[in-house]
Structure formats: C-alpha cells, structure tokens
Tab-separated table of C-alpha atoms in Angstrom:
chain	number	residue	atom	x	y	z
V	26	MET	CA	-0.081	-0.099	-0.013
V	27	ILE	CA	1.364	3.466	-0.853
V	28	GLY	CA	0.344	6.918	-0.814
V	29	PRO	CA	1.439	10.262	0.012
V	30	ASN	CA	1.651	11.616	3.701
V	31	GLY	CA	-1.667	11.904	5.194
V	32	ALA	CA	-3.541	9.503	2.622
V	33	GLY	CA	-4.882	7.331	5.197
V	34	LYS	CA	-2.638	4.405	4.912
V	35	THR	CA	-2.360	3.821	8.649
V	36	THR	CA	-5.859	4.606	9.133
V	37	LEU	CA	-7.003	2.060	6.743
V	38	LEU	CA	-4.762	-0.571	8.312
V	39	ARG	CA	-6.112	0.183	11.752
V	40	LEU	CA	-9.635	-0.274	10.408
V	41	LEU	CA	-8.769	-3.445	8.832
V	42	LEU	CA	-7.168	-4.744	12.248
V	43	GLY	CA	-10.157	-3.449	14.263
V	44	LEU	CA	-8.103	-1.239	16.168
V	45	SER	CA	-10.478	1.749	14.944
V	46	ARG	CA	-14.021	1.619	13.948
V	47	PRO	CA	-15.293	2.865	10.728
V	48	THR	CA	-17.765	5.770	10.605
V	49	ALA	CA	-19.310	4.229	7.470
V	50	GLY	CA	-19.369	1.074	5.318
V	51	SER	CA	-18.366	-2.380	6.500
V	52	ILE	CA	-15.274	-4.679	6.867
V	53	ARG	CA	-15.279	-8.406	6.333
V	54	ARG	CA	-12.655	-10.677	7.794
V	55	ARG	CA	-12.369	-14.274	7.567
V	56	PRO	CA	-13.274	-15.731	10.971
V	57	GLY	CA	-10.165	-17.147	12.927
V	58	LEU	CA	-7.628	-15.273	10.747
V	59	ARG	CA	-4.395	-15.224	12.624
V	60	LEU	CA	-2.823	-11.670	12.158
V	61	GLY	CA	0.786	-10.375	13.053
V	62	TYR	CA	1.052	-6.691	13.170
V	63	MET	CA	4.038	-4.523	13.207
V	64	PRO	CA	3.224	-0.832	14.013
V	65	GLN	CA	4.778	1.943	12.207
V	66	ARG	CA	6.578	3.054	15.227
V	67	MET	CA	6.667	2.303	19.171
V	68	GLN	CA	7.505	4.790	21.791
V	69	VAL	CA	9.165	3.224	24.791
V	70	ASP	CA	9.352	4.922	28.126
V	71	SER	CA	13.162	4.888	28.959
V	72	SER	CA	12.217	4.194	32.724
V	73	MET	CA	10.252	0.948	31.854
V	74	PRO	CA	12.344	-2.151	32.796
V	75	MET	CA	11.098	-4.593	30.075
V	76	SER	CA	13.405	-7.062	28.233
V	77	VAL	CA	12.790	-8.224	24.848
V	78	GLU	CA	12.195	-11.579	25.988
V	79	ARG	CA	9.332	-10.128	28.196
V	80	PHE	CA	7.904	-8.031	25.228
V	81	LEU	CA	7.585	-11.087	22.942
V	82	GLU	CA	5.895	-12.839	25.886
V	83	LEU	CA	3.300	-10.059	26.382
V	84	GLY	CA	2.565	-10.140	22.687
V	85	GLN	CA	2.053	-13.945	22.498
V	86	PRO	CA	0.975	-15.368	25.930
V	87	GLY	CA	2.111	-18.620	26.473
V	88	ILE	CA	5.165	-18.623	24.136
V	89	SER	CA	7.874	-20.560	25.485
V	90	ARG	CA	11.452	-19.427	25.721
V	91	ALA	CA	12.553	-21.643	23.040
V	92	GLU	CA	9.735	-20.112	20.618
V	93	ALA	CA	10.889	-16.688	21.668
V	94	ASP	CA	14.412	-17.566	20.805
V	95	ALA	CA	13.326	-19.087	17.634
V	96	ALA	CA	11.365	-15.881	16.629
V	97	LEU	CA	14.399	-13.533	17.474
V	98	ALA	CA	16.696	-16.126	15.441
V	99	ARG	CA	14.367	-15.602	12.419
V	100	VAL	CA	15.154	-11.932	12.282
V	101	ARG	CA	18.934	-12.514	13.336
V	102	ALA	CA	18.233	-10.700	16.594
V	103	GLU	CA	18.768	-13.556	19.121
V	104	LYS	CA	21.562	-11.598	20.850
V	105	LEU	CA	18.800	-8.984	21.999
V	106	ARG	CA	16.729	-11.684	23.951
V	107	ARG	CA	17.765	-10.064	27.483
V	108	ALA	CA	18.355	-6.495	26.165
V	109	SER	CA	16.361	-3.682	27.481
V	110	LEU	CA	13.857	-2.263	24.975
V	111	ALA	CA	14.848	1.176	25.854
V	112	ASP	CA	18.176	0.392	24.943
V	113	LEU	CA	17.428	-0.770	21.364
V	114	SER	CA	18.343	1.128	18.500
V	115	GLY	CA	15.879	1.839	15.620
V	116	GLY	CA	17.024	-1.009	13.447
V	117	GLU	CA	17.040	-3.483	16.608
V	118	MET	CA	13.492	-2.380	17.437
V	119	GLN	CA	12.222	-3.082	14.019
V	120	ARG	CA	13.610	-6.491	14.047
V	121	VAL	CA	12.088	-7.108	17.529
V	122	LEU	CA	8.698	-5.882	16.317
V	123	LEU	CA	9.071	-8.059	13.236
V	124	ALA	CA	9.798	-10.982	15.399
V	125	ARG	CA	6.975	-10.311	17.563
V	126	ALA	CA	4.766	-10.199	14.603
V	127	ALA	CA	5.972	-13.360	13.298
V	128	SER	CA	5.780	-15.381	16.685
V	129	ARG	CA	2.237	-15.656	16.271
V	130	LYS	CA	2.795	-17.831	13.081
V	131	PRO	CA	0.183	-15.706	11.300
V	132	GLN	CA	-1.629	-16.226	8.143
V	133	LEU	CA	-1.233	-12.414	7.401
V	134	MET	CA	1.393	-10.184	8.303
V	135	VAL	CA	0.566	-6.555	8.421
V	136	LEU	CA	3.585	-4.257	8.512
V	137	ASP	CA	3.264	-0.417	8.664
V	138	GLU	CA	6.342	1.092	7.291
V	139	PRO	CA	8.712	-1.800	8.712
V	140	THR	CA	12.028	0.293	7.822
V	141	GLN	CA	10.993	3.292	9.916
V	142	GLY	CA	14.037	4.443	11.792
V	143	VAL	CA	16.480	2.020	10.134
V	144	ASP	CA	19.480	3.460	8.323
V	145	VAL	CA	19.790	2.768	4.570
V	146	SER	CA	22.362	0.061	5.038
V	147	GLY	CA	19.778	-1.849	6.978
V	148	GLN	CA	16.797	-1.311	4.999
V	149	ALA	CA	17.362	-4.050	2.242
V	150	GLU	CA	18.052	-6.284	5.038
V	151	VAL	CA	14.799	-5.917	6.692
V	152	TYR	CA	12.919	-6.340	3.393
V	153	GLN	CA	15.083	-9.474	2.917
V	154	LEU	CA	13.916	-11.007	6.215
V	155	ILE	CA	10.296	-10.075	5.478
V	156	ALA	CA	10.489	-12.124	2.251
V	157	ALA	CA	12.259	-14.860	3.966
V	158	LEU	CA	9.452	-14.889	6.754
V	159	ARG	CA	6.676	-14.936	4.154
V	160	ASP	CA	8.370	-18.042	2.562
V	161	GLU	CA	8.992	-19.866	5.952
V	162	LEU	CA	5.556	-19.276	7.417
V	163	GLY	CA	3.526	-19.341	4.067
V	164	CYS	CA	1.580	-16.174	4.845
V	165	GLY	CA	0.445	-13.117	3.256
V	166	VAL	CA	2.059	-9.721	3.702
V	167	LEU	CA	0.098	-6.651	3.798
V	168	LEU	CA	2.848	-3.840	3.801
V	169	VAL	CA	2.713	-0.256	3.983
V	170	SER	CA	6.027	1.547	2.511
V	171	HIS	CA	7.261	4.817	1.080
V	172	ASP	CA	9.936	2.929	-0.564
V	173	LEU	CA	8.577	3.197	-4.198
V	174	HIS	CA	11.604	1.342	-5.602
V	175	MET	CA	10.999	-1.691	-3.305
V	176	VAL	CA	7.506	-1.698	-3.715
V	177	MET	CA	7.806	-1.721	-7.744
V	178	ALA	CA	10.489	-4.380	-7.827
V	179	ALA	CA	9.345	-6.864	-5.232
V	180	THR	CA	5.649	-6.839	-4.483
V	181	ASP	CA	2.861	-8.767	-6.382
V	182	HIS	CA	-0.031	-6.136	-5.947
V	183	VAL	CA	0.110	-2.350	-5.247
V	184	LEU	CA	-2.765	-0.463	-3.731
V	185	CYS	CA	-2.301	3.333	-4.229
V	186	ILE	CA	-4.556	5.587	-1.888
V	187	ASN	CA	-4.997	9.306	-1.288
V	188	GLN	CA	-8.004	9.326	0.746
V	189	HIS	CA	-9.629	6.967	-1.659
V	190	ILE	CA	-8.433	4.218	-3.807
V	191	CYS	CA	-6.489	5.869	-6.693
V	192	CYS	CA	-5.407	2.643	-8.668
V	193	HIS	CA	-4.305	-0.781	-7.829
V	194	GLY	CA	-2.921	-3.732	-9.690
V	195	HIS	CA	0.507	-5.196	-10.721
V	196	PRO	CA	3.326	-2.981	-10.152
V	197	GLU	CA	4.295	-2.215	-13.888
V	198	GLN	CA	0.326	-1.475	-14.333
V	199	VAL	CA	0.141	0.865	-11.600
V	200	SER	CA	3.435	2.667	-12.684
V	201	ARG	CA	1.822	3.701	-15.867
V	202	ASP	CA	-1.597	4.681	-14.399
V	203	PRO	CA	-2.323	8.478	-14.495
V	204	ALA	CA	-3.347	8.410	-10.997
V	205	TYR	CA	-0.099	7.275	-9.858
V	206	LEU	CA	1.893	9.525	-12.034
V	207	GLU	CA	-0.212	12.621	-10.767
V	208	LEU	CA	1.137	11.756	-7.215
V	209	PHE	CA	4.594	10.492	-7.866
V	210	GLY	CA	5.668	11.356	-11.552
V	211	ASP	CA	7.244	9.404	-14.378
V	212	LYS	CA	10.928	9.372	-13.043
V	213	LEU	CA	10.454	6.469	-10.914
V	214	ALA	CA	10.030	3.168	-12.697
V	215	PRO	CA	10.480	-0.413	-11.456
V	216	TYR	CA	13.730	-1.989	-11.233
V	217	THR	CA	15.308	-5.313	-9.994
V	218	HIS	CA	17.841	-5.457	-7.136
V	219	GLN	CA	20.032	-8.480	-6.089
V	220	HIS	CA	21.119	-8.059	-2.594
V	221	ASN	CA	23.646	-10.804	-2.314
V	222	HIS	CA	24.861	-10.009	1.313
V	223	ALA	CA	23.502	-9.863	4.983
V	224	HIS	CA	24.159	-6.940	7.635
V	225	ASP	CA	24.435	-7.663	11.289
V	226	LEU	CA	22.341	-5.504	13.849
V	227	SER	CA	24.569	-2.574	13.362
V	228	GLY	CA	24.418	-2.720	9.728
V	229	ASP	CA	27.695	-4.181	8.958
V	230	ILE	CA	28.217	-6.670	6.204
V	231	LEU	CA	28.375	-10.265	7.527
V	232	GLN	CA	29.742	-11.947	4.335
V	233	ASN	CA	31.208	-11.349	0.991
V	234	ASN	CA	34.584	-10.001	2.410
V	235	GLY	CA	32.931	-6.956	3.622
V	236	ARG	CA	31.890	-5.910	0.176
V	237	CYS	CA	28.437	-4.781	-0.969
V	238	ASN	CA	27.726	-5.947	-4.406
V	239	HIS	CA	24.503	-4.851	-5.895
V	240	ASP	CA	23.004	-5.528	-9.423
V	241	HIS	CA	20.628	-2.899	-10.271
V	242	ASP	CA	18.606	-2.531	-13.578
V	243	ARG	CA	17.031	0.883	-13.091
V	244	GLN	CA	14.962	2.497	-15.857
V	245	GLY	CA	14.293	6.347	-15.505
V	246	ASP	CA	15.797	6.587	-11.937
V	247	GLU	CA	17.717	10.005	-11.525
C-alpha cells in the first residue's frame, strides 16, 4: 500500500485490524484469521524495565523461551533476548517488532513502514527478512511503504491511495496509471535489485569479504 503523507494508509490498516471503528461502510474479515501486526513506530518509556524476551511474551501469551528464541533467530536478533527495549537502536527495535509479529505464526502479516528508523544500509536487510518470513510461514504480507523502488520491484499487487483508492494492480500496471503518475511523477520506474549479502544488527556486512555488491537494472531513475 502506497500513498502520500496523510493519504490514510495507517488509518486503513487500523480499520482492517479492528483497532479503529469505521464511521461508514463495513469490513469483512475471515473468521479465525491469525494476524501478525508490526506498527509504524513504538514509543518506549526509558524508565520501563522491560526486556525483549518479556515483550515477546506479552505479545504472544504462552510463548515458550524456545519459541521466543526461534522468533528472534528468524530475524537474526537472538543476541537481543535479554536486552532492554529502551536501549535498542531503531534497527534493532524494528527487528524485534518483526519477530513479535511473526511469533504468532500468522496467516497474514500486516507491516506499517517496517523500515521506519532503520538506516539505509539496513533497510534492504529488513525487506530480505520479510521475504524469508513470508516463505517460511507461508503467509501473506500487507505492507505499507514509502520505498517506491522496493514496492515496484518486489511486490505482487500495489494499492495506491490518497483518501480513496487511486489505482491498484500489478506494479508495472500501476506505474503507468495516470493517478499514480499524478502523485509520484514518471521518474521512478521498476527496477530489480540483487542483494547478495547480509548485515548484522549494526548494519555491517556479514559476508562477501565486507563488500556490498548490488546488481541494479534501473529505468528512468535520477
């Protein structure tokens, strides 16, 4: 889901999740649908003594220590289990929130700006983790993002909104739609990106001899 600031993306997600009530219309949700939700941001009181492990337990009552460890391992954040939430960096917090969403073994993960607060070197890694979780859990992913390159290169269906549905469909179809072009212009076209390495929690490269090789195929990018 894409759209300019104030388009209503987060509001729509909250309506779909049942966190807000619609003033008109109706929402139909499959009974028993398991959801994993990752909010856009989370403010943590620096005086609150809560560990990452406890945070995961609150998000998934009854989760065992082994399951919590497995959830963190999925996002390569197992070293953070005993860390305080208040001490986490932006990138670390996003990984923990992603682990929490995935710990429910959802049928649908709902992710609102999952790279919020993550530096550029770590953003591609977060998207890589999301793709891996989707494949491992066999779930769908509903993603809100401002990263138009990623959206156009790596998603199956795009919904463009601006207080209403402007256009939707396959990324290539949407990128040519007049409503999309009116919002974002024509200088941004789909491209493929091969990310052949991994980053640790600080954003450093874990493999490939410390080199970052990217294979870009861009069109119309300035």
